[in-house]
Coordinates of N, CA and C and ligand atoms in Angstrom, one line a residue:
M176 N 1.2 -1.2 0.2 CA -0.1 0.2 0.0 C 1.1 1.1 0.0
R177 N 0.6 2.2 -1.0 CA 1.3 3.5 -1.0 C 0.6 4.3 0.1
A178 N 1.4 4.7 0.8 CA 0.5 5.8 2.0 C 2.0 7.0 2.0
A179 N 1.3 8.1 2.4 CA 2.0 9.3 2.5 C 1.6 10.1 3.6
I180 N 2.6 10.8 4.2 CA 2.1 11.6 5.1 C 1.9 13.0 4.9
C181 N 1.1 14.2 5.3 CA 0.9 15.1 4.9 C 1.1 16.2 6.0
P182 N 2.4 16.6 6.5 CA 2.2 17.6 7.8 C 1.7 18.8 7.6
G183 N 1.6 19.4 8.5 CA 1.2 20.8 8.4 C 1.0 21.7 9.8
S184 N 0.7 23.0 10.0 CA 0.0 23.4 11.3 C -1.4 23.5 11.0
F185 N -1.9 24.1 10.1 CA -3.3 23.7 9.5 C -3.7 24.8 10.6
D186 N -3.5 25.9 10.8 CA -4.3 26.8 12.0 C -4.6 28.2 11.2
P187 N -5.8 28.0 10.7 CA -6.6 26.8 10.3 C -6.5 26.6 8.9
P188 N -6.8 25.2 8.8 CA -6.5 24.7 7.5 C -7.5 25.2 6.2
T189 N -6.5 26.0 4.9 CA -7.0 26.8 4.1 C -7.6 25.8 2.9
N190 N -8.0 26.6 1.9 CA -8.5 25.7 0.7 C -7.3 25.2 0.0
G191 N -6.1 25.8 0.3 CA -5.2 25.5 -0.1 C -4.7 24.1 -0.1
H192 N -4.6 23.9 1.5 CA -4.2 22.4 2.0 C -4.9 22.0 1.7
L193 N -6.5 22.1 1.6 CA -7.5 20.9 1.2 C -7.2 20.2 -0.1
N194 N -7.1 21.5 -1.1 CA -6.7 21.1 -2.4 C -5.5 20.0 -2.5
I195 N -4.4 20.3 -1.6 CA -2.9 19.3 -1.8 C -3.7 18.3 -1.3
I196 N -4.6 17.9 0.1 CA -4.9 16.6 0.6 C -5.7 16.0 -0.7
E197 N -6.5 16.8 -1.4 CA -7.5 16.0 -2.4 C -6.8 15.4 -3.6
R198 N -5.6 16.2 -3.9 CA -5.0 15.7 -5.1 C -4.0 14.8 -4.4
G199 N -3.5 14.7 -3.2 CA -2.6 14.0 -2.9 C -3.5 12.1 -2.6
I200 N -4.6 12.2 -2.5 CA -5.6 11.0 -2.4 C -5.4 10.1 -3.8
R201 N -5.6 11.1 -4.7 CA -5.1 10.4 -6.0 C -4.3 9.7 -6.1
I202 N -3.0 10.0 -5.8 CA -1.9 9.9 -6.0 C -1.5 8.4 -4.9
F203 N -1.9 8.7 -3.5 CA -1.7 7.6 -2.7 C -3.1 6.9 -2.3
D204 N -2.5 5.6 -1.8 CA -3.6 4.7 -1.1 C -4.3 5.3 0.0
R205 N -3.1 6.2 0.7 CA -3.5 6.2 2.1 C -2.7 7.7 2.4
L206 N -3.5 8.7 2.9 CA -2.9 9.8 3.6 C -3.3 10.2 4.7
I207 N -2.0 10.2 5.7 CA -2.4 10.6 6.8 C -2.1 12.2 7.0
V208 N -2.9 13.1 7.7 CA -2.9 14.4 7.5 C -2.3 14.6 8.8
A209 N -1.5 15.0 9.1 CA -0.5 15.0 10.5 C -0.5 16.3 11.1
V210 N -1.1 16.9 11.7 CA -1.4 18.1 12.5 C -0.2 18.2 13.4
A211 N 0.5 19.4 13.3 CA 2.0 19.5 13.9 C 1.2 20.1 15.6
V212 N 1.6 19.2 16.6 CA 1.3 19.5 18.2 C 1.7 21.0 18.6
N213 N 3.2 21.1 18.4 CA 4.0 22.2 18.8 C 4.6 23.1 17.6
M214 N 4.4 23.9 17.5 CA 4.8 24.9 16.3 C 5.5 26.0 17.0
S215 N 6.3 26.6 15.9 CA 7.4 27.7 16.2 C 6.2 29.3 16.3
K216 N 5.2 29.1 16.0 CA 4.1 30.0 16.1 C 3.1 29.8 17.1
E217 N 2.9 30.8 18.0 CA 1.7 30.8 18.7 C 0.2 30.0 17.8
P218 N -0.2 29.1 18.2 CA -1.5 28.9 17.2 C -2.7 29.3 17.7
I219 N -3.7 29.6 16.9 CA -5.0 30.3 17.6 C -6.0 28.7 17.8
F220 N -6.0 28.0 17.5 CA -6.7 26.8 17.4 C -5.8 25.7 18.2
S221 N -6.3 24.9 19.1 CA -5.7 23.9 19.6 C -5.3 22.7 18.6
A222 N -4.4 21.8 19.0 CA -4.2 20.7 17.9 C -5.8 19.8 17.7
E223 N -6.4 19.7 19.1 CA -7.5 18.9 18.8 C -8.4 19.5 18.1
E224 N -8.6 21.2 18.0 CA -9.3 21.6 17.3 C -9.0 21.4 15.7
R225 N -7.6 21.9 15.5 CA -7.2 21.9 14.0 C -7.8 20.4 13.3
A226 N -7.5 19.2 14.2 CA -7.9 17.7 13.7 C -9.2 17.4 13.7
A227 N -10.0 18.2 14.6 CA -11.6 18.1 14.6 C -11.9 18.8 13.1
M228 N -11.4 19.8 12.9 CA -11.9 20.5 11.7 C -11.5 19.5 10.0
L229 N -10.3 19.1 10.4 CA -10.0 18.4 9.1 C -10.5 17.1 9.4
R230 N -11.1 16.4 10.5 CA -11.9 15.3 10.5 C -13.2 15.3 9.9
E231 N -13.8 16.7 10.3 CA -15.2 16.5 9.9 C -15.0 17.1 8.3
I232 N -14.3 18.0 7.8 CA -14.0 18.1 6.3 C -14.0 16.8 5.5
F233 N -13.3 15.5 6.0 CA -12.8 14.7 5.4 C -13.2 13.4 5.9
A234 N -14.6 13.7 6.3 CA -15.4 12.7 7.2 C -15.6 11.5 6.0
N235 N -16.0 11.6 4.6 CA -16.3 10.8 3.7 C -15.4 10.6 3.0
H236 N -14.0 10.5 3.6 CA -12.7 10.2 2.6 C -12.2 8.7 3.6
P237 N -12.5 7.8 3.1 CA -11.7 6.6 3.8 C -10.4 6.3 3.6
K238 N -10.0 7.2 3.0 CA -8.3 6.8 2.6 C -7.7 7.9 3.2
I239 N -8.3 9.2 4.1 CA -8.0 9.9 4.9 C -7.7 9.5 6.4
E240 N -6.3 9.4 6.9 CA -6.4 9.8 8.6 C -5.8 10.8 8.9
I241 N -6.4 11.4 10.2 CA -6.3 12.8 10.6 C -5.3 11.9 12.0
D242 N -4.2 12.7 12.1 CA -3.6 12.3 13.3 C -2.7 13.6 13.9
F243 N -2.1 13.3 14.7 CA -1.0 14.4 15.5 C 0.2 14.0 15.7
F244 N 1.3 15.1 15.2 CA 2.6 14.8 15.8 C 3.1 15.8 16.7
D245 N 4.0 15.1 17.6 CA 4.6 16.1 18.3 C 6.3 15.7 18.3
G246 N 7.1 16.9 18.1 CA 8.6 16.5 18.0 C 8.9 16.7 16.5
L247 N 9.9 16.1 16.2 CA 10.4 15.8 15.0 C 9.3 14.6 14.0
L248 N 9.2 15.6 12.8 CA 8.3 14.9 11.7 C 8.9 13.3 11.2
A249 N 10.5 13.4 11.0 CA 11.5 12.2 10.8 C 11.2 11.2 11.9
E250 N 10.9 11.7 13.0 CA 10.8 10.6 13.8 C 9.3 9.9 14.2
Y251 N 8.4 10.8 13.8 CA 6.8 10.4 13.7 C 6.5 9.7 12.6
A252 N 7.3 9.9 11.2 CA 7.4 9.0 10.0 C 7.8 7.7 10.4
R253 N 8.9 7.7 10.8 CA 9.9 6.4 11.4 C 8.7 5.5 12.3
K254 N 8.1 6.0 13.2 CA 7.0 5.4 14.3 C 6.0 4.8 13.6
R255 N 5.6 5.2 12.5 CA 4.6 5.1 11.8 C 4.6 4.4 10.5
K256 N 6.1 4.1 10.3 CA 6.6 3.2 9.3 C 6.2 3.8 7.7
I257 N 6.2 4.9 7.7 CA 5.9 5.6 6.4 C 6.8 6.5 5.6
H258 N 7.4 6.2 4.8 CA 8.6 7.0 3.9 C 8.0 7.9 2.9
R259 N 6.9 8.6 3.1 CA 6.6 9.5 2.0 C 5.8 10.5 3.0
I260 N 6.4 11.8 2.3 CA 6.2 13.0 2.8 C 5.5 13.8 1.6
L261 N 4.2 14.4 1.9 CA 3.8 15.0 0.9 C 3.3 16.6 1.4
R262 N 3.9 17.5 0.7 CA 3.9 19.1 1.0 C 3.7 19.9 -0.4
G263 N 2.7 20.7 -0.1 CA 2.4 21.6 -1.1 C 3.7 22.9 -1.2
I264 N 3.5 23.5 -2.7 CA 5.0 24.5 -2.6 C 4.2 25.6 -3.6
R265 N 3.9 26.9 -2.8 CA 3.1 28.1 -3.3 C 4.3 29.0 -4.0
T266 N 5.4 29.3 -3.6 CA 6.4 30.6 -4.1 C 7.7 29.7 -4.0
M267 N 8.4 31.0 -4.4 CA 9.8 30.6 -4.5 C 10.8 30.7 -3.0
S268 N 10.0 31.4 -2.0 CA 10.2 31.5 -0.8 C 9.7 29.9 0.1
D269 N 8.5 29.5 -0.3 CA 8.2 28.4 0.0 C 9.4 27.3 -0.3
Y270 N 9.9 27.2 -1.5 CA 10.6 26.2 -2.0 C 11.7 26.2 -1.1
E271 N 12.6 27.6 -0.8 CA 13.6 27.7 -0.2 C 13.4 27.1 1.3
Y272 N 12.5 27.5 1.7 CA 12.2 26.8 3.2 C 11.9 25.5 3.1
E273 N 11.2 25.0 2.3 CA 10.7 23.5 2.1 C 12.2 22.6 1.9
F274 N 13.5 23.5 1.0 CA 14.0 22.7 0.5 C 15.3 22.5 1.8
Q275 N 15.3 22.8 2.5 CA 15.8 23.0 3.8 C 15.1 22.0 4.7
M276 N 13.9 22.1 4.7 CA 13.5 21.0 5.8 C 13.5 19.7 5.2
A277 N 13.6 19.8 3.7 CA 13.4 18.2 3.2 C 15.1 17.9 3.7
L278 N 16.1 18.7 3.3 CA 17.0 18.2 3.5 C 17.8 17.7 4.9
A279 N 17.0 18.6 5.9 CA 17.3 18.2 7.4 C 16.4 16.7 7.7
N280 N 15.1 16.7 6.9 CA 14.5 15.7 7.3 C 15.2 14.0 6.4
K281 N 15.7 14.5 5.5 CA 16.4 13.2 5.0 C 17.7 13.1 5.6
T282 N 18.3 13.9 6.4 CA 19.0 13.6 7.2 C 19.0 12.6 8.4
L283 N 18.2 13.3 9.1 CA 17.8 12.6 10.1 C 16.7 11.0 9.5
Y284 N 16.1 10.9 8.5 CA 15.8 9.6 8.2 C 16.1 9.8 6.8
P285 N 17.0 8.9 6.1 CA 17.3 8.7 4.8 C 16.7 8.2 3.9
E286 N 15.7 7.4 4.6 CA 14.6 6.4 3.5 C 13.7 7.7 3.5
L287 N 13.5 8.2 3.7 CA 12.3 9.3 3.6 C 12.3 10.0 2.2
E288 N 11.1 10.2 1.5 CA 11.2 10.7 0.4 C 10.2 12.0 0.5
I289 N 10.3 13.2 0.0 CA 9.5 14.5 -0.1 C 9.1 14.8 -1.2
I290 N 7.6 14.5 -1.5 CA 7.2 14.8 -2.8 C 6.4 16.0 -2.7
F291 N 6.6 16.8 -3.6 CA 5.9 18.2 -3.7 C 4.8 18.5 -4.5
L292 N 3.6 19.2 -4.2 CA 2.8 19.5 -5.4 C 2.9 20.7 -5.6
M293 N 2.8 21.3 -6.7 CA 2.8 22.6 -6.7 C 1.1 23.2 -6.5
T294 N 0.8 24.1 -5.8 CA 0.0 24.9 -5.2 C -1.1 25.5 -6.2
E295 N -2.2 25.2 -6.7 CA -3.0 25.7 -7.7 C -2.6 27.0 -7.8
G296 N -2.5 27.7 -8.9 CA -2.7 29.1 -9.2 C -3.7 30.3 -8.0
R297 N -4.9 29.4 -7.8 CA -5.8 30.5 -7.3 C -5.5 30.1 -5.5
Y298 N -4.6 29.5 -5.4 CA -4.7 29.3 -3.8 C -3.1 30.2 -3.5
T299 N -2.5 30.4 -4.3 CA -1.0 30.8 -4.0 C -0.7 32.2 -3.0
H300 N -1.8 32.6 -3.4 CA -2.0 34.0 -2.5 C -2.2 33.3 -0.8
L301 N -2.5 32.3 -0.7 CA -3.5 32.0 0.5 C -2.4 32.0 1.7
S302 N -2.7 32.2 2.8 CA -2.0 31.6 4.0 C -2.8 31.7 5.0
S303 N -2.7 30.8 6.1 CA -3.5 30.8 7.3 C -3.3 32.4 8.2
S304 N -2.7 32.9 8.1 CA -2.2 34.3 8.5 C -3.3 35.5 7.6
I305 N -3.0 35.4 6.5 CA -4.1 36.4 5.9 C -5.3 35.9 6.2
I306 N -5.7 34.9 6.0 CA -7.3 34.5 6.2 C -7.5 35.0 7.9
K307 N -6.6 34.9 9.1 CA -7.2 35.2 10.1 C -7.2 36.6 10.0
D308 N -6.3 37.5 9.2 CA -6.8 39.1 9.1 C -8.2 39.2 8.6
V309 N -8.2 38.5 7.6 CA -9.6 39.2 6.7 C -10.4 38.7 7.5
V310 N -10.6 37.4 8.4 CA -11.9 37.6 9.4 C -12.0 38.1 10.0
R311 N -11.0 38.8 11.0 CA -10.5 39.3 12.2 C -11.4 40.6 11.6
H312 N -11.1 41.1 10.4 CA -11.4 42.5 9.9 C -13.0 42.4 9.4
G313 N -13.4 41.6 9.8 CA -14.9 41.4 9.0 C -14.9 41.0 7.5
G314 N -14.0 40.6 7.1 CA -14.1 40.1 5.7 C -14.9 39.0 5.1
R315 N -15.1 38.7 4.1 CA -15.4 37.6 3.5 C -14.5 36.6 3.0
A316 N -14.6 35.3 4.0 CA -13.3 34.4 3.5 C -13.8 33.1 2.7
A317 N -15.1 33.0 2.2 CA -15.9 32.2 1.5 C -15.1 31.3 0.5
E318 N -14.2 32.2 -0.4 CA -13.4 31.6 -1.6 C -11.9 31.0 -0.9
M319 N -11.8 31.5 0.5 CA -10.6 30.8 0.9 C -10.5 29.7 1.9
I320 N -11.3 29.6 2.5 CA -12.0 28.7 3.6 C -13.3 27.9 3.3
H321 N -13.0 26.3 4.2 CA -14.1 25.7 4.0 C -15.3 26.4 5.2
P322 N -16.6 26.3 4.6 CA -17.5 27.1 5.6 C -17.2 26.7 6.9
L323 N -17.0 25.6 7.1 CA -17.0 25.0 8.8 C -15.7 25.7 9.3
V324 N -14.7 25.9 8.8 CA -13.6 26.6 9.3 C -13.6 28.0 9.3
E325 N -14.8 28.5 8.4 CA -14.8 30.1 8.6 C -15.8 30.0 10.0
Q326 N -16.5 29.4 10.1 CA -17.8 29.1 11.3 C -16.9 29.3 12.7
Q327 N -15.6 28.4 12.6 CA -15.1 28.2 13.7 C -14.1 29.4 14.0
L328 N -13.4 29.9 12.9 CA -12.5 31.1 12.9 C -13.5 32.3 13.5
R329 N -14.5 32.3 13.0 CA -15.5 33.6 13.2 C -15.7 33.6 15.0
A330 N -16.1 32.7 15.2 CA -16.3 32.0 16.7 C -15.3 32.5 17.5
K331 N -14.1 31.7 17.1 CA -12.7 31.9 17.8 C -12.3 33.1 18.0
L332 N -12.1 34.4 16.9 CA -12.0 35.3 17.1 C -12.9 36.6 17.7
C333 N -14.2 36.5 17.3 CA -15.1 37.1 18.2 C -14.9 37.0 19.7
R334 N -14.9 35.4 20.4 CA -14.4 35.2 21.6 C -13.5 35.8 22.2
K335 N -12.0 35.8 21.5 CA -10.9 36.4 21.9 C -10.9 38.0 21.8
E336 N -11.7 38.8 20.9 CA -11.5 40.2 20.9 C -12.5 40.6 22.4
W337 N -13.1 39.8 22.6 CA -14.0 40.3 23.9 C -13.3 39.8 25.1
A338 N -12.4 39.0 25.0 CA -11.9 37.9 26.4 C -10.9 39.0 27.2
Ligands
COA572 N1 -2.0 26.8 0.2 C1 -2.1 27.9 0.7 N2 -1.4 27.9 1.6 C2 -0.9 26.8 2.3 C3 -0.4 25.9 1.5 C4 -1.3 25.6 0.3 N3 -1.1 24.7 -0.2 N4 0.5 25.3 2.3 C5 0.9 25.7 3.2 N5 0.1 27.2 3.2 C6 0.5 28.3 4.1 C7 -0.2 27.7 5.7 O1 -1.7 28.7 5.4 C8 0.5 28.7 6.7 O2 0.5 29.7 6.7 P1 0.9 30.6 8.1 O3 2.3 30.8 7.7 O4 0.5 32.2 7.8 O5 0.3 30.0 9.1 C9 1.9 28.4 6.0 O6 1.9 28.0 4.5 C10 2.9 27.5 6.1 O7 1.7 26.1 7.1 P2 1.6 24.6 6.8 O8 1.5 24.7 5.7 O9 0.6 24.2 7.8 O10 2.7 24.4 7.7 P3 4.2 24.9 8.5 O11 5.1 25.4 7.6 O12 3.5 25.6 9.6 O13 4.4 23.5 9.3 C11 5.7 21.5 9.4 C12 5.6 22.7 8.6 C13 4.8 21.4 11.1 C14 5.6 20.3 8.8 C15 7.5 21.7 10.0 O14 7.1 22.6 10.8 C16 7.7 20.4 11.1 O15 7.5 18.9 10.4 N6 7.8 20.5 12.6 C17 8.1 19.3 13.4 C18 9.5 19.8 14.0 C19 10.5 19.1 12.7 O16 10.5 18.1 12.2 N7 11.0 20.4 12.1 C20 11.9 20.0 10.8 C21 13.6 19.6 11.3 S1 14.4 20.2 10.4

């Protein structure tokens, strides 16, 4: 069985992420979407909340599993006995970052193969931070995120503003 891990912070998942995952399941028999528990950036959603959104969105996709990982991605892949990582690339700056990460991951786990999909043009400008900003300022994010994500993001940001 051809399995791969699609890791990310998904804070929150964008339509760009969903597009990579949907295209990924056409390539692999099984895709483990792995939510990073500890990130360099302070997340707005807990790992459980991020995973719950992805679980609901992909509830009808038996080939997709949603999981968490804490610590090194290479160690998680080794533990799961999966040696393929799927990532999306939007821009040249993504490329440089991904290139470094891929080399570091390969040093840690030489059997690992990192497969990149080019993000579709209509998603190249998207990022979780931009979307948070749009929603925070009352903009429409319908074309950028799944309706479930938009609803949760609005609820989260409104609660935060009043806290
Ligand atoms: N379309 C649109 N936006 C996309 C996208 C796509 N296809 N792919 C990524 N993005 C955006 C995200 O929205 C996010 O935006 P933000 O910076 O505003 O939050 C950004 O690009 C990157 O997010 P994401 O793809 O979710 O991953 P990440 O870069 O935050 O996380 C990990 C990368 C978690 C895989 C990586 O840090 C990791 O493996 N960490 C574990 C520790 C480790 O092993 N480190 C490596 C050792 S070298």
